Short mmCIF file of C-alpha atoms in Angstrom, two decimals:
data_model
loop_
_atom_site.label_atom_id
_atom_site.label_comp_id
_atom_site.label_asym_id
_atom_site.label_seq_id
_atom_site.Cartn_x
_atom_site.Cartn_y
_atom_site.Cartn_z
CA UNK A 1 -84.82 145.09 78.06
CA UNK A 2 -81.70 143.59 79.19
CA UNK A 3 -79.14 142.01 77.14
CA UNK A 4 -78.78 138.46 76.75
CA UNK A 5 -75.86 137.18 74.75
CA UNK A 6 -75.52 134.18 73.22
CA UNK A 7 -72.95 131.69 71.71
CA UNK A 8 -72.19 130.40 68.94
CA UNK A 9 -75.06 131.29 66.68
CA UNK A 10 -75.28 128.17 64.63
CA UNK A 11 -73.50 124.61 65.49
CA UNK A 12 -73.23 121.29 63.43
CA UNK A 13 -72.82 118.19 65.50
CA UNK A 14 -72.80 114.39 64.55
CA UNK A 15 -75.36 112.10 65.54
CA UNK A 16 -74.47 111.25 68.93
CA UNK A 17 -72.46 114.50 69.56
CA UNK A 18 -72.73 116.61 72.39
CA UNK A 19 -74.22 119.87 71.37
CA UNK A 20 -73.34 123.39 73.91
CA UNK A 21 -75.15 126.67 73.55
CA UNK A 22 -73.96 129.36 76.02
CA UNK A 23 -75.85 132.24 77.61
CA UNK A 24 -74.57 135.47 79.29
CA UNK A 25 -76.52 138.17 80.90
CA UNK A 26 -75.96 141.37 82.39
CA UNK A 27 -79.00 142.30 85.30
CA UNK A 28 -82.06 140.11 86.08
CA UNK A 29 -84.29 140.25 88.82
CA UNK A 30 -83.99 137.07 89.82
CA UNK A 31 -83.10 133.63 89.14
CA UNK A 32 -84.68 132.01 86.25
CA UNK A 33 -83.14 130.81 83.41
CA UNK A 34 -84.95 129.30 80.40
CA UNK A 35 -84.35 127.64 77.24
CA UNK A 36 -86.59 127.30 74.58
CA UNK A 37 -86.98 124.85 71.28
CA UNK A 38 -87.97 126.24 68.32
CA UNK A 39 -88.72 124.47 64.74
CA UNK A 40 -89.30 125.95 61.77
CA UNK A 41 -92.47 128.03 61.38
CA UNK A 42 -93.69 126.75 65.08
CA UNK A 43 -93.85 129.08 68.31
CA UNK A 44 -91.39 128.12 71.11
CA UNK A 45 -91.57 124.87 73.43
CA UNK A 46 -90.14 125.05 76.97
CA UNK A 47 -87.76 122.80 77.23
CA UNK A 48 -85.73 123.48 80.34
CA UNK A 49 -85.19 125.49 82.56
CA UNK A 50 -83.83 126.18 85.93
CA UNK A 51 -84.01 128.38 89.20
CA UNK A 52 -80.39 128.36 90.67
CA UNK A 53 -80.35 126.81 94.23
CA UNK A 54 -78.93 124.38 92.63
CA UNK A 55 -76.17 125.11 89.58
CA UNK A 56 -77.21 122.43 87.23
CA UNK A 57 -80.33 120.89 86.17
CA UNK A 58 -80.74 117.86 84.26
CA UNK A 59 -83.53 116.35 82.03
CA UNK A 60 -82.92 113.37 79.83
CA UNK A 61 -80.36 114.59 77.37
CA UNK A 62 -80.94 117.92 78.24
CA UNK A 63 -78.62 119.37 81.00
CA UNK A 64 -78.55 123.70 82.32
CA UNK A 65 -75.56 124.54 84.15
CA UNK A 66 -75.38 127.79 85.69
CA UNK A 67 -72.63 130.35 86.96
CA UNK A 68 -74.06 133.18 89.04
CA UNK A 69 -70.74 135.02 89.39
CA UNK A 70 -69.98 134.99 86.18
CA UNK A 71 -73.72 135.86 84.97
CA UNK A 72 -73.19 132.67 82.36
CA UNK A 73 -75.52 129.35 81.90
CA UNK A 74 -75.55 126.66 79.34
CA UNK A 75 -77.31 123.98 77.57
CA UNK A 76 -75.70 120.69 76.92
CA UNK A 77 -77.62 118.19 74.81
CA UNK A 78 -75.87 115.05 74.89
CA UNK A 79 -76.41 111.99 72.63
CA UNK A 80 -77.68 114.31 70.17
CA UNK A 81 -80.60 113.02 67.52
CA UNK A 82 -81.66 114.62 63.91
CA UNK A 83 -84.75 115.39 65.79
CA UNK A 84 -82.75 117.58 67.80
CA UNK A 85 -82.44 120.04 65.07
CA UNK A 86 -83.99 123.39 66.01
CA UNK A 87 -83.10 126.99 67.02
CA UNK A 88 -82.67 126.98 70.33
CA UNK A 89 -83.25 130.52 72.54
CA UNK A 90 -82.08 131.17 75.74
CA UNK A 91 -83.78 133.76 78.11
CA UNK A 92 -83.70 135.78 81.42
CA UNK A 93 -85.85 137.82 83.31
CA UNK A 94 -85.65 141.21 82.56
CA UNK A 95 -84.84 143.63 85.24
CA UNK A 96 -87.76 145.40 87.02
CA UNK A 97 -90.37 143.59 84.86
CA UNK A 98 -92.50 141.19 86.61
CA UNK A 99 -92.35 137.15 87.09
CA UNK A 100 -92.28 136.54 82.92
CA UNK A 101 -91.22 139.11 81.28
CA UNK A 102 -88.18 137.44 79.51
CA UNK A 103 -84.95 139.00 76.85
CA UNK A 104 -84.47 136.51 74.57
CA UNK A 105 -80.63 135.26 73.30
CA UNK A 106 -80.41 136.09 69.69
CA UNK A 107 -80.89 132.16 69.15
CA UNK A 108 -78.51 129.38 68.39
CA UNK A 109 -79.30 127.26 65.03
CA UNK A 110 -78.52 123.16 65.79
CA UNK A 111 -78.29 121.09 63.32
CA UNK A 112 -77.75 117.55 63.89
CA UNK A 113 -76.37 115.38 61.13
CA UNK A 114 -77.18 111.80 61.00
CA UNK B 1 -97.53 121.90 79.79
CA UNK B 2 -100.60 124.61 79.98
CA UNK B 3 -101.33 125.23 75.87
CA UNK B 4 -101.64 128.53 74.33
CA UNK B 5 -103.48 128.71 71.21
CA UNK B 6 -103.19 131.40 68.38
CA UNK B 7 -105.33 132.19 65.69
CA UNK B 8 -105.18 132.55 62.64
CA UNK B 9 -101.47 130.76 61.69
CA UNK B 10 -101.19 131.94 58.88
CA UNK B 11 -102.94 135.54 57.49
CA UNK B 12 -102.39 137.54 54.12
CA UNK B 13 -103.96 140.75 53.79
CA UNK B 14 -103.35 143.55 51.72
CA UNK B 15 -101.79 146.97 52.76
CA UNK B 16 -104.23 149.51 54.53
CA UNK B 17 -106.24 146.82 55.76
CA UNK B 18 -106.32 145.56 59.82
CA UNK B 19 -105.49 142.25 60.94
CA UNK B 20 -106.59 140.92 64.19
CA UNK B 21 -104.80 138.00 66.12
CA UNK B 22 -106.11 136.12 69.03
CA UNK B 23 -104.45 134.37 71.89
CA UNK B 24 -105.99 131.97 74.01
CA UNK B 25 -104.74 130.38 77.10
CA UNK B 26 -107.41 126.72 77.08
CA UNK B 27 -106.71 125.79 80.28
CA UNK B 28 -105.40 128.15 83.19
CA UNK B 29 -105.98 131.96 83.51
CA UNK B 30 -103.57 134.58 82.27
CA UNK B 31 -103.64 137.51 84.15
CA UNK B 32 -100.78 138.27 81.56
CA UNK B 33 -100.05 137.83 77.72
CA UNK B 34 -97.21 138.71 76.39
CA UNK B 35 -96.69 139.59 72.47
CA UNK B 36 -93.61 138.94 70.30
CA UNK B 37 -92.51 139.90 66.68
CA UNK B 38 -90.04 137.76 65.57
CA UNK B 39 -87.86 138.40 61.96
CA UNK B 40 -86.90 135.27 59.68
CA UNK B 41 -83.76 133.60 61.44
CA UNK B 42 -83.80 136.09 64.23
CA UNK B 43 -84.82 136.10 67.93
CA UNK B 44 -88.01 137.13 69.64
CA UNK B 45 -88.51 140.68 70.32
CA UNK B 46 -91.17 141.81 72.71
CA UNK B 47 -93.85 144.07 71.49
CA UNK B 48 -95.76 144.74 74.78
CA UNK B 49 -97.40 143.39 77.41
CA UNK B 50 -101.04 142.51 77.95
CA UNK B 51 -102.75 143.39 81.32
CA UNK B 52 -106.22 141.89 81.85
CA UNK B 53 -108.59 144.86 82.51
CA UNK B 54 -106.13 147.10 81.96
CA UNK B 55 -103.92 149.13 78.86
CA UNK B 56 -100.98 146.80 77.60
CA UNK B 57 -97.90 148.28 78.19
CA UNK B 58 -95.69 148.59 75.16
CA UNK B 59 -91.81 148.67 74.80
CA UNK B 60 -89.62 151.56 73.49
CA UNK B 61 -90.07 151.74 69.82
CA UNK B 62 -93.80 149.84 69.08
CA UNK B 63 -96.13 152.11 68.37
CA UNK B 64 -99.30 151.71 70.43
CA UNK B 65 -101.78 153.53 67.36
CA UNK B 66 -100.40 150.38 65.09
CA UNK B 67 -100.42 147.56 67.18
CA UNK B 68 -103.90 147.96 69.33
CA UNK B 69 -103.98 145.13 72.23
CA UNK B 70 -106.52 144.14 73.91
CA UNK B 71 -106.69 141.90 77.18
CA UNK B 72 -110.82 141.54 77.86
CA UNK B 73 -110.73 138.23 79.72
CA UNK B 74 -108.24 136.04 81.71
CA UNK B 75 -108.13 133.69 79.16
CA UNK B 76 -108.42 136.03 75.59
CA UNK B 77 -105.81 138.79 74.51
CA UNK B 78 -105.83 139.90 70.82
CA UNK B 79 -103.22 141.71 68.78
CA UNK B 80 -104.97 144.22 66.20
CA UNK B 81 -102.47 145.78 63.32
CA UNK B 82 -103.75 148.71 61.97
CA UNK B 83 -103.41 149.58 58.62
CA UNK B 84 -100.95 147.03 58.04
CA UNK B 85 -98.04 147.73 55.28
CA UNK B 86 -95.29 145.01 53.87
CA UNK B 87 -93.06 146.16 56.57
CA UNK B 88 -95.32 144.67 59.21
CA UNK B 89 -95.15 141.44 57.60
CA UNK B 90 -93.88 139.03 60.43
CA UNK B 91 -94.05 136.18 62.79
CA UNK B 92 -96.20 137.17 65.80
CA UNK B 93 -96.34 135.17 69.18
CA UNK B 94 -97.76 135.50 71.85
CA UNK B 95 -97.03 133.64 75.52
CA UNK B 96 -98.97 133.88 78.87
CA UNK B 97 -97.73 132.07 82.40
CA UNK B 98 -100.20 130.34 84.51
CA UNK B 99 -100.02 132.71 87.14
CA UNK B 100 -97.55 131.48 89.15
CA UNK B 101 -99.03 127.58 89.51
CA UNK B 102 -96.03 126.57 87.37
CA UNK B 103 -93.82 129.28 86.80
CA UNK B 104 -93.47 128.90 83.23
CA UNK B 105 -94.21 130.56 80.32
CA UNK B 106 -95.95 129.30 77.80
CA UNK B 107 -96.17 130.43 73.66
CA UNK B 108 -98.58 130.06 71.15
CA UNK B 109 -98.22 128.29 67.85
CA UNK B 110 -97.47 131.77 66.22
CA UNK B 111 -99.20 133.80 63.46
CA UNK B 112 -97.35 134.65 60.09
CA UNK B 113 -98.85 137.48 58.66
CA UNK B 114 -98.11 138.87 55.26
CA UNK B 115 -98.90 142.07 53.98
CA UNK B 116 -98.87 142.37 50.14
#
């Protein structure tokens, strides 16, 4: 599997913060760039993701910007909530596997204080 | 979003005995499943992946004879650990796309198993 590095691996942000989770990779076969939202004892949620013709994507709070040349992409959640709090995972596509065969970031742990 | 459904959540069993998981895609076909083991506070690490009609392939490191998949419909894969010991206590997830309608990927609820 390819490696997917991630940054910083936990984050504290006041209510109405912006929270930022970064994401490097090293090979993929192509564009696709997920993030996940995972709570406590729950399996992961999609909750956005982007395929780069364009270099950002935004939903509600939730905004992916992405660097090809520098291998790098990012979540921003603005306006952040408690209900925000989660581990959040980016992924990739790993190299020679098919469609969805994702590597996983090692997982960045948000907690949002009210 | 297309909903994956494990089964059971939550399973304790003692050591030498098998456990068998089930993943269920309700409403699309999943010509794949994927299966993940995932460590308190760590990421998700890919086990192997299921092929319908076909042998899962596994990733360097699982052992096949332990972890026995099986992928006998388009919308059923199950997860069998054999002879399970504490070590093999974990969270186990599975995911399955829709074949391409969406382009996502889509996980199950999970299934903590404990091994005492």
């Amino acid at each position: 599997q390819q490696q997917v590095k991630q940054s910083p691996q936990s984050l504290i942000v006041q209510k109405g913060g912006i929270s930022i989770i970064n994401c490097a990779y090293e090979n993929t076969a192509f564009d696709y760039f997920p993030w996940y939202q995972q709570f406590p004892g729950k399996g992961p949620a999609l909750l956005i993701a982007i395929r780069p013709d364009v270099s950002e994507k935004k939903e509600g709070r939730f905004t992916i910007s992405f660097n090809k040349s520098a291998k790098q992409f990012s979540l921003h959640i603005m306006d952040s909530q408690p209900g925000d709090s989660a581990t959040y995972f980016c992924a990739a596509p790993s190299p020679g596997g098919n469609d969805y065969k994702l590597s996983f970031g090692a997982g960045t742990t948000v907690t949002v204080r009210a | 979003g297309a909903v994956v459904s494990q089964h059971p959540s939550r399973v304790i069993c003692k050591s030498g005995t098998s456990v068998k998981i089930e993943c269920r895609s309700l409403d699309f076909q999943a010509t794949t499943m994927f299966w993940y083991r995932q460590f308190p506070k760590q990421s998700l690490m890919l086990m192997a992946t299921s092929n319908e009609g076909s042998k899962a392939t596994y990733e360097q490191g699982v052992e096949k004879d332990k972890f026995l998949i099986n992928h006998a419909s388009l919308t059923l894969s199950t997860l069998t650990v054999t002879s399970a010991h504490p070590e093999d206590s974990s969270f186990y997830i599975c995911s399955a796309s829709d074949s391409g309608v969406t382009g996502e990927l889509f996980f199950g609820e999970g299934s903590r198993l404990t091994v005492l």
